[in-house]
Every structure is written in structure tokens, then in C-alpha cells.
JSON list of C-alpha atoms in Angstrom, two decimals:
[
{"chain": "A", "resi": 632, "resn": "ALA", "atom": "CA", "xyz": [-18.33, -1.62, -1.74]},
{"chain": "A", "resi": 633, "resn": "GLN", "atom": "CA", "xyz": [-15.21, -1.11, 0.28]},
{"chain": "A", "resi": 634, "resn": "SER", "atom": "CA", "xyz": [-13.68, 2.33, 0.34]},
{"chain": "A", "resi": 635, "resn": "VAL", "atom": "CA", "xyz": [-11.37, 4.44, 2.44]},
{"chain": "A", "resi": 636, "resn": "THR", "atom": "CA", "xyz": [-11.45, 8.21, 2.68]},
{"chain": "A", "resi": 637, "resn": "GLN", "atom": "CA", "xyz": [-8.61, 10.37, 3.87]},
{"chain": "A", "resi": 638, "resn": "PRO", "atom": "CA", "xyz": [-10.08, 13.86, 3.72]},
{"chain": "A", "resi": 639, "resn": "ASP", "atom": "CA", "xyz": [-6.81, 15.74, 4.20]},
{"chain": "A", "resi": 640, "resn": "ILE", "atom": "CA", "xyz": [-4.47, 15.69, 1.20]},
{"chain": "A", "resi": 641, "resn": "HIS", "atom": "CA", "xyz": [-1.80, 17.83, 2.86]},
{"chain": "A", "resi": 642, "resn": "ILE", "atom": "CA", "xyz": [-1.20, 18.70, 6.48]},
{"chain": "A", "resi": 643, "resn": "THR", "atom": "CA", "xyz": [1.51, 20.92, 7.93]},
{"chain": "A", "resi": 644, "resn": "VAL", "atom": "CA", "xyz": [2.35, 20.88, 11.62]},
{"chain": "A", "resi": 645, "resn": "SER", "atom": "CA", "xyz": [5.14, 22.35, 13.66]},
{"chain": "A", "resi": 646, "resn": "GLU", "atom": "CA", "xyz": [7.73, 20.08, 15.16]},
{"chain": "A", "resi": 647, "resn": "GLY", "atom": "CA", "xyz": [6.66, 19.13, 18.66]},
{"chain": "A", "resi": 648, "resn": "ALA", "atom": "CA", "xyz": [2.98, 19.70, 17.96]},
{"chain": "A", "resi": 649, "resn": "SER", "atom": "CA", "xyz": [0.37, 16.99, 18.13]},
{"chain": "A", "resi": 650, "resn": "LEU", "atom": "CA", "xyz": [-0.94, 15.28, 15.02]},
{"chain": "A", "resi": 651, "resn": "GLU", "atom": "CA", "xyz": [-4.17, 13.64, 14.00]},
{"chain": "A", "resi": 652, "resn": "LEU", "atom": "CA", "xyz": [-4.71, 12.19, 10.53]},
{"chain": "A", "resi": 653, "resn": "ARG", "atom": "CA", "xyz": [-8.25, 11.28, 9.66]},
{"chain": "A", "resi": 654, "resn": "CYS", "atom": "CA", "xyz": [-9.48, 8.10, 8.05]},
{"chain": "A", "resi": 655, "resn": "ASN", "atom": "CA", "xyz": [-13.02, 6.95, 7.38]},
{"chain": "A", "resi": 656, "resn": "TYR", "atom": "CA", "xyz": [-13.92, 3.63, 5.85]},
{"chain": "A", "resi": 657, "resn": "SER", "atom": "CA", "xyz": [-16.86, 1.91, 4.29]},
{"chain": "A", "resi": 658, "resn": "TYR", "atom": "CA", "xyz": [-16.99, -1.84, 4.75]},
{"chain": "A", "resi": 659, "resn": "GLY", "atom": "CA", "xyz": [-19.75, -4.38, 5.17]},
{"chain": "A", "resi": 660, "resn": "ALA", "atom": "CA", "xyz": [-18.31, -6.14, 8.20]},
{"chain": "A", "resi": 661, "resn": "THR", "atom": "CA", "xyz": [-15.89, -5.51, 11.00]},
{"chain": "A", "resi": 662, "resn": "PRO", "atom": "CA", "xyz": [-12.84, -4.35, 9.10]},
{"chain": "A", "resi": 663, "resn": "TYR", "atom": "CA", "xyz": [-9.18, -5.08, 9.31]},
{"chain": "A", "resi": 664, "resn": "LEU", "atom": "CA", "xyz": [-7.62, -1.60, 9.48]},
{"chain": "A", "resi": 665, "resn": "PHE", "atom": "CA", "xyz": [-4.08, -0.47, 8.79]},
{"chain": "A", "resi": 666, "resn": "TRP", "atom": "CA", "xyz": [-1.94, 2.62, 8.66]},
{"chain": "A", "resi": 667, "resn": "TYR", "atom": "CA", "xyz": [1.12, 2.65, 6.42]},
{"chain": "A", "resi": 668, "resn": "VAL", "atom": "CA", "xyz": [3.75, 5.34, 5.98]},
{"chain": "A", "resi": 669, "resn": "GLN", "atom": "CA", "xyz": [5.89, 6.06, 2.95]},
{"chain": "A", "resi": 670, "resn": "SER", "atom": "CA", "xyz": [8.98, 8.15, 3.48]},
{"chain": "A", "resi": 671, "resn": "PRO", "atom": "CA", "xyz": [10.71, 9.64, 0.44]},
{"chain": "A", "resi": 672, "resn": "GLY", "atom": "CA", "xyz": [12.44, 6.96, -1.62]},
{"chain": "A", "resi": 673, "resn": "GLN", "atom": "CA", "xyz": [11.14, 4.19, 0.60]},
{"chain": "A", "resi": 674, "resn": "GLY", "atom": "CA", "xyz": [8.50, 1.52, 0.38]},
{"chain": "A", "resi": 675, "resn": "LEU", "atom": "CA", "xyz": [5.38, 1.49, 2.50]},
{"chain": "A", "resi": 676, "resn": "GLN", "atom": "CA", "xyz": [6.01, 0.62, 6.11]},
{"chain": "A", "resi": 677, "resn": "LEU", "atom": "CA", "xyz": [3.36, -0.68, 8.47]},
{"chain": "A", "resi": 678, "resn": "LEU", "atom": "CA", "xyz": [2.74, 1.65, 11.42]},
{"chain": "A", "resi": 679, "resn": "LEU", "atom": "CA", "xyz": [-0.05, -0.25, 13.11]},
{"chain": "A", "resi": 680, "resn": "LYS", "atom": "CA", "xyz": [-3.08, -2.42, 12.52]},
{"chain": "A", "resi": 681, "resn": "TYR", "atom": "CA", "xyz": [-6.41, -3.26, 14.10]},
{"chain": "A", "resi": 682, "resn": "PHE", "atom": "CA", "xyz": [-8.12, -6.62, 13.84]},
{"chain": "A", "resi": 683, "resn": "SER", "atom": "CA", "xyz": [-10.15, -6.92, 17.04]},
{"chain": "A", "resi": 684, "resn": "GLY", "atom": "CA", "xyz": [-10.05, -6.26, 20.76]},
{"chain": "A", "resi": 685, "resn": "ASP", "atom": "CA", "xyz": [-8.85, -3.01, 22.29]},
{"chain": "A", "resi": 686, "resn": "THR", "atom": "CA", "xyz": [-9.92, -0.18, 20.02]},
{"chain": "A", "resi": 687, "resn": "LEU", "atom": "CA", "xyz": [-6.86, 1.93, 20.84]},
{"chain": "A", "resi": 688, "resn": "VAL", "atom": "CA", "xyz": [-3.90, 0.48, 18.99]},
{"chain": "A", "resi": 689, "resn": "GLN", "atom": "CA", "xyz": [-0.26, 1.33, 19.59]},
{"chain": "A", "resi": 690, "resn": "GLY", "atom": "CA", "xyz": [2.19, 1.28, 16.73]},
{"chain": "A", "resi": 691, "resn": "ILE", "atom": "CA", "xyz": [5.78, 2.01, 15.92]},
{"chain": "A", "resi": 692, "resn": "LYS", "atom": "CA", "xyz": [7.44, 5.43, 16.08]},
{"chain": "A", "resi": 693, "resn": "GLY", "atom": "CA", "xyz": [5.09, 6.63, 18.83]},
{"chain": "A", "resi": 694, "resn": "PHE", "atom": "CA", "xyz": [1.93, 6.48, 16.73]},
{"chain": "A", "resi": 695, "resn": "GLU", "atom": "CA", "xyz": [-1.46, 5.27, 17.89]},
{"chain": "A", "resi": 696, "resn": "ALA", "atom": "CA", "xyz": [-4.86, 4.92, 16.27]},
{"chain": "A", "resi": 697, "resn": "GLU", "atom": "CA", "xyz": [-8.36, 4.53, 17.60]},
{"chain": "A", "resi": 698, "resn": "PHE", "atom": "CA", "xyz": [-11.07, 2.45, 15.95]},
{"chain": "A", "resi": 699, "resn": "LYS", "atom": "CA", "xyz": [-14.51, 4.00, 16.35]},
{"chain": "A", "resi": 700, "resn": "ARG", "atom": "CA", "xyz": [-17.15, 1.74, 14.89]},
{"chain": "A", "resi": 701, "resn": "SER", "atom": "CA", "xyz": [-19.96, 4.26, 15.35]},
{"chain": "A", "resi": 702, "resn": "GLN", "atom": "CA", "xyz": [-18.07, 6.80, 13.26]},
{"chain": "A", "resi": 703, "resn": "SER", "atom": "CA", "xyz": [-16.47, 4.32, 10.82]},
{"chain": "A", "resi": 704, "resn": "SER", "atom": "CA", "xyz": [-13.18, 5.96, 11.62]},
{"chain": "A", "resi": 705, "resn": "PHE", "atom": "CA", "xyz": [-9.62, 4.94, 12.35]},
{"chain": "A", "resi": 706, "resn": "ASN", "atom": "CA", "xyz": [-7.73, 8.15, 12.99]},
{"chain": "A", "resi": 707, "resn": "LEU", "atom": "CA", "xyz": [-3.97, 8.17, 13.48]},
{"chain": "A", "resi": 708, "resn": "ARG", "atom": "CA", "xyz": [-2.44, 10.27, 16.25]},
{"chain": "A", "resi": 709, "resn": "LYS", "atom": "CA", "xyz": [0.92, 11.25, 17.62]},
{"chain": "A", "resi": 710, "resn": "PRO", "atom": "CA", "xyz": [1.36, 13.52, 20.64]},
{"chain": "A", "resi": 711, "resn": "SER", "atom": "CA", "xyz": [4.57, 15.19, 19.47]},
{"chain": "A", "resi": 712, "resn": "VAL", "atom": "CA", "xyz": [5.71, 15.21, 15.87]},
{"chain": "A", "resi": 713, "resn": "HIS", "atom": "CA", "xyz": [9.36, 14.97, 14.89]},
{"chain": "A", "resi": 714, "resn": "TRP", "atom": "CA", "xyz": [10.86, 16.34, 11.66]},
{"chain": "A", "resi": 715, "resn": "SER", "atom": "CA", "xyz": [11.53, 12.74, 10.57]},
{"chain": "A", "resi": 716, "resn": "ASP", "atom": "CA", "xyz": [7.77, 12.07, 10.53]},
{"chain": "A", "resi": 717, "resn": "ALA", "atom": "CA", "xyz": [7.44, 14.08, 7.32]},
{"chain": "A", "resi": 718, "resn": "ALA", "atom": "CA", "xyz": [6.09, 11.49, 4.88]},
{"chain": "A", "resi": 719, "resn": "GLU", "atom": "CA", "xyz": [2.92, 10.32, 3.22]},
{"chain": "A", "resi": 720, "resn": "TYR", "atom": "CA", "xyz": [0.49, 8.32, 5.31]},
{"chain": "A", "resi": 721, "resn": "PHE", "atom": "CA", "xyz": [-2.00, 5.80, 3.99]},
{"chain": "A", "resi": 722, "resn": "CYS", "atom": "CA", "xyz": [-4.99, 4.31, 5.72]},
{"chain": "A", "resi": 723, "resn": "ALA", "atom": "CA", "xyz": [-6.19, 0.94, 4.42]},
{"chain": "A", "resi": 724, "resn": "VAL", "atom": "CA", "xyz": [-8.85, -1.69, 4.92]},
{"chain": "A", "resi": 725, "resn": "GLY", "atom": "CA", "xyz": [-7.88, -5.32, 4.48]},
{"chain": "A", "resi": 726, "resn": "ALA", "atom": "CA", "xyz": [-10.29, -7.66, 2.73]},
{"chain": "A", "resi": 727, "resn": "ARG", "atom": "CA", "xyz": [-11.92, -10.41, 4.74]},
{"chain": "A", "resi": 728, "resn": "GLY", "atom": "CA", "xyz": [-10.37, -13.71, 3.74]},
{"chain": "A", "resi": 729, "resn": "ASN", "atom": "CA", "xyz": [-7.33, -11.98, 2.23]},
{"chain": "A", "resi": 730, "resn": "PHE", "atom": "CA", "xyz": [-6.30, -9.31, 4.69]},
{"chain": "A", "resi": 731, "resn": "ASN", "atom": "CA", "xyz": [-3.27, -8.20, 2.70]},
{"chain": "A", "resi": 732, "resn": "LYS", "atom": "CA", "xyz": [-5.53, -7.30, -0.21]},
{"chain": "A", "resi": 733, "resn": "PHE", "atom": "CA", "xyz": [-5.81, -3.67, 0.76]},
{"chain": "A", "resi": 734, "resn": "TYR", "atom": "CA", "xyz": [-8.21, -0.91, -0.13]},
{"chain": "A", "resi": 735, "resn": "PHE", "atom": "CA", "xyz": [-6.17, 2.23, 0.39]},
{"chain": "A", "resi": 736, "resn": "GLY", "atom": "CA", "xyz": [-7.13, 5.82, 0.93]},
{"chain": "A", "resi": 737, "resn": "SER", "atom": "CA", "xyz": [-5.59, 8.46, -1.29]},
{"chain": "A", "resi": 738, "resn": "GLY", "atom": "CA", "xyz": [-2.98, 9.37, 1.30]},
{"chain": "A", "resi": 739, "resn": "THR", "atom": "CA", "xyz": [-2.13, 12.39, 3.45]},
{"chain": "A", "resi": 740, "resn": "LYS", "atom": "CA", "xyz": [1.17, 14.18, 2.96]},
{"chain": "A", "resi": 741, "resn": "LEU", "atom": "CA", "xyz": [2.59, 15.47, 6.21]},
{"chain": "A", "resi": 742, "resn": "ASN", "atom": "CA", "xyz": [4.97, 18.41, 6.26]},
{"chain": "A", "resi": 743, "resn": "VAL", "atom": "CA", "xyz": [6.75, 19.27, 9.49]},
{"chain": "A", "resi": 744, "resn": "LYS", "atom": "CA", "xyz": [7.82, 22.86, 10.13]},
{"chain": "A", "resi": 745, "resn": "PRO", "atom": "CA", "xyz": [10.95, 23.40, 12.23]},
{"chain": "B", "resi": 942, "resn": "GLU", "atom": "CA", "xyz": [17.52, -10.24, 5.58]},
{"chain": "B", "resi": 943, "resn": "ALA", "atom": "CA", "xyz": [16.77, -8.52, 2.29]},
{"chain": "B", "resi": 944, "resn": "GLY", "atom": "CA", "xyz": [13.42, -6.82, 1.93]},
{"chain": "B", "resi": 945, "resn": "VAL", "atom": "CA", "xyz": [11.15, -6.72, -1.09]},
{"chain": "B", "resi": 946, "resn": "THR", "atom": "CA", "xyz": [13.14, -5.47, -4.05]},
{"chain": "B", "resi": 947, "resn": "GLN", "atom": "CA", "xyz": [11.75, -3.96, -7.22]},
{"chain": "B", "resi": 948, "resn": "PHE", "atom": "CA", "xyz": [13.50, -3.30, -10.51]},
{"chain": "B", "resi": 949, "resn": "PRO", "atom": "CA", "xyz": [13.86, -0.84, -12.09]},
{"chain": "B", "resi": 950, "resn": "SER", "atom": "CA", "xyz": [13.22, 2.03, -9.72]},
{"chain": "B", "resi": 951, "resn": "HIS", "atom": "CA", "xyz": [12.28, 4.28, -12.63]},
{"chain": "B", "resi": 952, "resn": "SER", "atom": "CA", "xyz": [11.33, 3.61, -16.23]},
{"chain": "B", "resi": 953, "resn": "VAL", "atom": "CA", "xyz": [10.45, 6.05, -18.97]},
{"chain": "B", "resi": 954, "resn": "ILE", "atom": "CA", "xyz": [9.07, 4.52, -22.15]},
{"chain": "B", "resi": 955, "resn": "GLU", "atom": "CA", "xyz": [7.17, 5.69, -25.19]},
{"chain": "B", "resi": 956, "resn": "LYS", "atom": "CA", "xyz": [3.55, 4.89, -25.80]},
{"chain": "B", "resi": 957, "resn": "GLY", "atom": "CA", "xyz": [3.26, 1.57, -27.57]},
{"chain": "B", "resi": 958, "resn": "GLN", "atom": "CA", "xyz": [6.44, 0.11, -26.15]},
{"chain": "B", "resi": 959, "resn": "THR", "atom": "CA", "xyz": [6.70, -2.81, -23.78]},
{"chain": "B", "resi": 960, "resn": "VAL", "atom": "CA", "xyz": [7.96, -2.63, -20.22]},
{"chain": "B", "resi": 961, "resn": "THR", "atom": "CA", "xyz": [8.62, -5.39, -17.72]},
{"chain": "B", "resi": 962, "resn": "LEU", "atom": "CA", "xyz": [8.71, -4.70, -14.01]},
{"chain": "B", "resi": 963, "resn": "ARG", "atom": "CA", "xyz": [10.26, -7.15, -11.63]},
{"chain": "B", "resi": 964, "resn": "CYS", "atom": "CA", "xyz": [9.63, -7.90, -7.97]},
{"chain": "B", "resi": 965, "resn": "ASP", "atom": "CA", "xyz": [11.78, -10.05, -5.73]},
{"chain": "B", "resi": 966, "resn": "PRO", "atom": "CA", "xyz": [9.84, -10.89, -2.59]},
{"chain": "B", "resi": 967, "resn": "ILE", "atom": "CA", "xyz": [11.30, -11.73, 0.78]},
{"chain": "B", "resi": 968, "resn": "SER", "atom": "CA", "xyz": [12.66, -15.24, 0.67]},
{"chain": "B", "resi": 969, "resn": "GLY", "atom": "CA", "xyz": [10.11, -17.81, 1.77]},
{"chain": "B", "resi": 970, "resn": "HIS", "atom": "CA", "xyz": [7.08, -15.57, 1.29]},
{"chain": "B", "resi": 971, "resn": "ASP", "atom": "CA", "xyz": [4.37, -17.44, -0.55]},
{"chain": "B", "resi": 972, "resn": "ASN", "atom": "CA", "xyz": [2.11, -14.43, -1.03]},
{"chain": "B", "resi": 973, "resn": "LEU", "atom": "CA", "xyz": [3.01, -11.75, -3.54]},
{"chain": "B", "resi": 974, "resn": "TYR", "atom": "CA", "xyz": [0.85, -8.75, -4.35]},
{"chain": "B", "resi": 975, "resn": "TRP", "atom": "CA", "xyz": [1.03, -6.07, -7.02]},
{"chain": "B", "resi": 976, "resn": "TYR", "atom": "CA", "xyz": [-0.46, -2.63, -6.47]},
{"chain": "B", "resi": 977, "resn": "ARG", "atom": "CA", "xyz": [-0.48, 0.54, -8.53]},
{"chain": "B", "resi": 978, "resn": "ARG", "atom": "CA", "xyz": [-0.81, 4.21, -7.71]},
{"chain": "B", "resi": 979, "resn": "VAL", "atom": "CA", "xyz": [-1.81, 6.44, -10.57]},
{"chain": "B", "resi": 980, "resn": "MET", "atom": "CA", "xyz": [-1.30, 10.23, -10.50]},
{"chain": "B", "resi": 981, "resn": "GLY", "atom": "CA", "xyz": [-1.42, 10.74, -6.73]},
{"chain": "B", "resi": 982, "resn": "LYS", "atom": "CA", "xyz": [-4.64, 8.83, -6.33]},
{"chain": "B", "resi": 983, "resn": "GLU", "atom": "CA", "xyz": [-5.19, 5.88, -4.06]},
{"chain": "B", "resi": 984, "resn": "ILE", "atom": "CA", "xyz": [-3.04, 2.80, -4.27]},
{"chain": "B", "resi": 985, "resn": "LYS", "atom": "CA", "xyz": [-5.06, 0.08, -5.99]},
{"chain": "B", "resi": 986, "resn": "PHE", "atom": "CA", "xyz": [-4.76, -3.66, -5.83]},
{"chain": "B", "resi": 987, "resn": "LEU", "atom": "CA", "xyz": [-3.83, -5.39, -9.08]},
{"chain": "B", "resi": 988, "resn": "LEU", "atom": "CA", "xyz": [-3.36, -9.06, -8.27]},
{"chain": "B", "resi": 989, "resn": "HIS", "atom": "CA", "xyz": [-2.26, -11.66, -5.75]},
{"chain": "B", "resi": 990, "resn": "PHE", "atom": "CA", "xyz": [-0.08, -14.73, -6.21]},
{"chain": "B", "resi": 991, "resn": "VAL", "atom": "CA", "xyz": [0.12, -17.65, -3.85]},
{"chain": "B", "resi": 992, "resn": "LYS", "atom": "CA", "xyz": [3.37, -19.28, -4.84]},
{"chain": "B", "resi": 993, "resn": "GLU", "atom": "CA", "xyz": [3.15, -19.50, -8.63]},
{"chain": "B", "resi": 994, "resn": "SER", "atom": "CA", "xyz": [-0.66, -19.43, -8.83]},
{"chain": "B", "resi": 995, "resn": "LYS", "atom": "CA", "xyz": [-2.79, -16.36, -9.43]},
{"chain": "B", "resi": 996, "resn": "GLN", "atom": "CA", "xyz": [-5.14, -16.28, -6.48]},
{"chain": "B", "resi": 997, "resn": "ASP", "atom": "CA", "xyz": [-6.91, -13.07, -7.35]},
{"chain": "B", "resi": 998, "resn": "GLU", "atom": "CA", "xyz": [-6.40, -10.93, -10.44]},
{"chain": "B", "resi": 999, "resn": "SER", "atom": "CA", "xyz": [-9.56, -8.89, -10.08]},
{"chain": "B", "resi": 1000, "resn": "GLY", "atom": "CA", "xyz": [-7.66, -5.61, -10.11]},
{"chain": "B", "resi": 1001, "resn": "MET", "atom": "CA", "xyz": [-5.84, -6.06, -13.40]},
{"chain": "B", "resi": 1002, "resn": "PRO", "atom": "CA", "xyz": [-7.04, -3.20, -15.60]},
{"chain": "B", "resi": 1003, "resn": "ASN", "atom": "CA", "xyz": [-7.01, -4.92, -19.00]},
{"chain": "B", "resi": 1004, "resn": "ASN", "atom": "CA", "xyz": [-5.31, -7.57, -21.05]},
{"chain": "B", "resi": 1005, "resn": "ARG", "atom": "CA", "xyz": [-2.32, -5.37, -21.80]},
{"chain": "B", "resi": 1006, "resn": "PHE", "atom": "CA", "xyz": [-1.06, -6.35, -18.35]},
{"chain": "B", "resi": 1007, "resn": "LEU", "atom": "CA", "xyz": [0.47, -9.77, -17.80]},
{"chain": "B", "resi": 1008, "resn": "ALA", "atom": "CA", "xyz": [1.83, -10.94, -14.48]},
{"chain": "B", "resi": 1009, "resn": "GLU", "atom": "CA", "xyz": [3.86, -14.07, -13.94]},
{"chain": "B", "resi": 1010, "resn": "ARG", "atom": "CA", "xyz": [5.55, -15.76, -11.05]},
{"chain": "B", "resi": 1011, "resn": "THR", "atom": "CA", "xyz": [7.41, -18.72, -12.44]},
{"chain": "B", "resi": 1012, "resn": "GLY", "atom": "CA", "xyz": [8.65, -21.12, -9.77]},
{"chain": "B", "resi": 1013, "resn": "GLY", "atom": "CA", "xyz": [6.96, -19.15, -7.05]},
{"chain": "B", "resi": 1014, "resn": "THR", "atom": "CA", "xyz": [9.90, -16.84, -6.48]},
{"chain": "B", "resi": 1015, "resn": "TYR", "atom": "CA", "xyz": [10.22, -13.49, -8.24]},
{"chain": "B", "resi": 1016, "resn": "SER", "atom": "CA", "xyz": [7.39, -11.98, -10.24]},
{"chain": "B", "resi": 1017, "resn": "THR", "atom": "CA", "xyz": [7.23, -9.89, -13.37]},
{"chain": "B", "resi": 1018, "resn": "LEU", "atom": "CA", "xyz": [4.55, -7.51, -14.54]},
{"chain": "B", "resi": 1019, "resn": "LYS", "atom": "CA", "xyz": [4.60, -6.79, -18.24]},
{"chain": "B", "resi": 1020, "resn": "VAL", "atom": "CA", "xyz": [2.73, -3.97, -19.88]},
{"chain": "B", "resi": 1021, "resn": "GLN", "atom": "CA", "xyz": [2.35, -4.40, -23.64]},
{"chain": "B", "resi": 1022, "resn": "PRO", "atom": "CA", "xyz": [1.69, -2.07, -25.35]},
{"chain": "B", "resi": 1023, "resn": "ALA", "atom": "CA", "xyz": [2.00, 0.70, -22.81]},
{"chain": "B", "resi": 1024, "resn": "GLU", "atom": "CA", "xyz": [-0.49, 3.57, -22.84]},
{"chain": "B", "resi": 1025, "resn": "LEU", "atom": "CA", "xyz": [-0.24, 7.01, -21.28]},
{"chain": "B", "resi": 1026, "resn": "GLU", "atom": "CA", "xyz": [-2.70, 6.11, -18.52]},
{"chain": "B", "resi": 1027, "resn": "ASP", "atom": "CA", "xyz": [-0.40, 3.31, -17.35]},
{"chain": "B", "resi": 1028, "resn": "SER", "atom": "CA", "xyz": [1.94, 5.88, -15.84]},
{"chain": "B", "resi": 1029, "resn": "GLY", "atom": "CA", "xyz": [2.21, 5.61, -12.09]},
{"chain": "B", "resi": 1030, "resn": "VAL", "atom": "CA", "xyz": [4.04, 3.87, -9.30]},
{"chain": "B", "resi": 1031, "resn": "TYR", "atom": "CA", "xyz": [3.83, 0.09, -9.18]},
{"chain": "B", "resi": 1032, "resn": "PHE", "atom": "CA", "xyz": [4.30, -1.50, -5.78]},
{"chain": "B", "resi": 1033, "resn": "CYS", "atom": "CA", "xyz": [4.96, -5.07, -4.91]},
{"chain": "B", "resi": 1034, "resn": "ALA", "atom": "CA", "xyz": [4.37, -6.61, -1.50]},
{"chain": "B", "resi": 1035, "resn": "SER", "atom": "CA", "xyz": [4.99, -10.04, -0.03]},
{"chain": "B", "resi": 1036, "resn": "SER", "atom": "CA", "xyz": [3.88, -11.92, 3.04]},
{"chain": "B", "resi": 1037, "resn": "GLN", "atom": "CA", "xyz": [4.18, -15.33, 4.58]},
{"chain": "B", "resi": 1038, "resn": "ALA", "atom": "CA", "xyz": [1.36, -17.80, 4.36]},
{"chain": "B", "resi": 1039, "resn": "GLY", "atom": "CA", "xyz": [-0.58, -17.91, 7.58]},
{"chain": "B", "resi": 1040, "resn": "THR", "atom": "CA", "xyz": [-3.01, -16.16, 9.84]},
{"chain": "B", "resi": 1041, "resn": "VAL", "atom": "CA", "xyz": [-4.29, -12.64, 10.18]},
{"chain": "B", "resi": 1042, "resn": "ASN", "atom": "CA", "xyz": [-1.13, -11.52, 11.92]},
{"chain": "B", "resi": 1043, "resn": "THR", "atom": "CA", "xyz": [0.99, -11.98, 8.82]},
{"chain": "B", "resi": 1044, "resn": "GLU", "atom": "CA", "xyz": [2.42, -8.62, 7.80]},
{"chain": "B", "resi": 1045, "resn": "ALA", "atom": "CA", "xyz": [2.80, -7.52, 4.21]},
{"chain": "B", "resi": 1046, "resn": "PHE", "atom": "CA", "xyz": [6.13, -5.93, 3.36]},
{"chain": "B", "resi": 1047, "resn": "PHE", "atom": "CA", "xyz": [6.28, -3.49, 0.47]},
{"chain": "B", "resi": 1048, "resn": "GLY", "atom": "CA", "xyz": [9.01, -2.69, -1.99]},
{"chain": "B", "resi": 1049, "resn": "GLN", "atom": "CA", "xyz": [10.00, 0.87, -2.80]},
{"chain": "B", "resi": 1050, "resn": "GLY", "atom": "CA", "xyz": [8.03, 0.82, -6.01]},
{"chain": "B", "resi": 1051, "resn": "THR", "atom": "CA", "xyz": [8.77, 1.30, -9.70]},
{"chain": "B", "resi": 1052, "resn": "ARG", "atom": "CA", "xyz": [7.85, 4.66, -11.14]},
{"chain": "B", "resi": 1053, "resn": "LEU", "atom": "CA", "xyz": [6.67, 4.15, -14.70]},
{"chain": "B", "resi": 1054, "resn": "THR", "atom": "CA", "xyz": [6.29, 7.11, -17.02]},
{"chain": "B", "resi": 1055, "resn": "VAL", "atom": "CA", "xyz": [4.76, 6.59, -20.45]},
{"chain": "B", "resi": 1056, "resn": "VAL", "atom": "CA", "xyz": [5.34, 9.49, -22.85]}
]
């Protein structure tokens, strides 16, 4: 069965520090992988996605993610966090044949210290 | 261009009452999805419309939930009668018909509280 694990419920980093949010998935085939962000009072916004090809994916707002098949991981990174990055981040797998049918992780809340 | 819009943003109802949530997708988007997040857990798929047809309703929890999309435009999700465990945030998303590069756009969600 498909599943997504985000092991960190809350993370706090200082502004300007680097960030890595972890995501592990379980899926029977090569997955479609996504990271979404939800800022307070907003809907989910797509940061980046991986379907195939280069395993290092660039997204919006300076984020990137790396697909590692051997580790079943798709970790999200940012070299320098800004206070506006404080939000909740969701990793998701898209179903084959209906890639916007997502299996989401439970989310990671990011706090940014000044 | 307007994004996905959901009404109301918040709803507090008593157990046993009926509530109807509405989603207005982006104009021209054939695909419409409903998701739900209960008590800080993962966001779970409820169902998928293609135009006015239910393509996949495998995530609907029980027959107290009824989703419609008359005319293939906006969609409603009715909960009747509501139970305490129905509390959560209900998200709607829409996307164009097409290939794997079609992005799903989410609304801001409706927070439903059943007391």
C-alpha cells in the first residue's frame, strides 16, 4: 500500500540557517513525488515535483528536493531559511494513472527563529 | 484569474446537523478533488470528479457523505448527519485535464467543527 512518512512533526531553525525536511515513501512503482506548503490561512501551494529524469529537482522559493530510490526518500532542502518560510510542509505521492490523487504525509511544521 | 475558492471558511455545527461545503474550482478545470485532514493527521483523499462524473470515490468514509458536481462546475460536499469524528479541514483541489504535468491547485480549506 502507498504511504508517506514525515518523521519530524515540528522543526525550528534560525533564520539564515539551512533546512532539510525528511520524507520517506512506500510505493510499488516509480512514484510521482510532490512537496506542498501551507502558509497560515492559505491553501496548499506546490513547491516542486518529481516524475522522472534528474533526481535533483528545483522548485519555487529557493527549495530543492532529491529523489533517492535506494532510500525511498524525497527530502526537501533550502540553503538559507527566511522568516516567511514558516509554514507547514507536506510530502505526497501521486497515484499512477491519477497523479493528482495524492497520498500525503502528516506534515512538518516549520518555525523560524529570528 | 481566481483560484480555487471554498465556502465557508469555518463552520461549527452540532452533532446530528447537516452541513454543506462548497468548492468553486478554477474555471475550465475538469478535474476536481476533495481531501480531508482530521486532527492534525495526514491529508486524505476523499473523491475525484471529472466534469460532473465521479471518477473515484474510494476515499469517502461512509454514506453520510454526499458529493455532487452538477453541470461540471462547482461541487458540494454534504455531511448528513454530522458526527464528532467528521471535524477537520476539508480541502478542494482542481486541475486541467491532460498529462502528468498538470498541476493541482488547492483551495484554502473549510474548517469544520462538530460539537
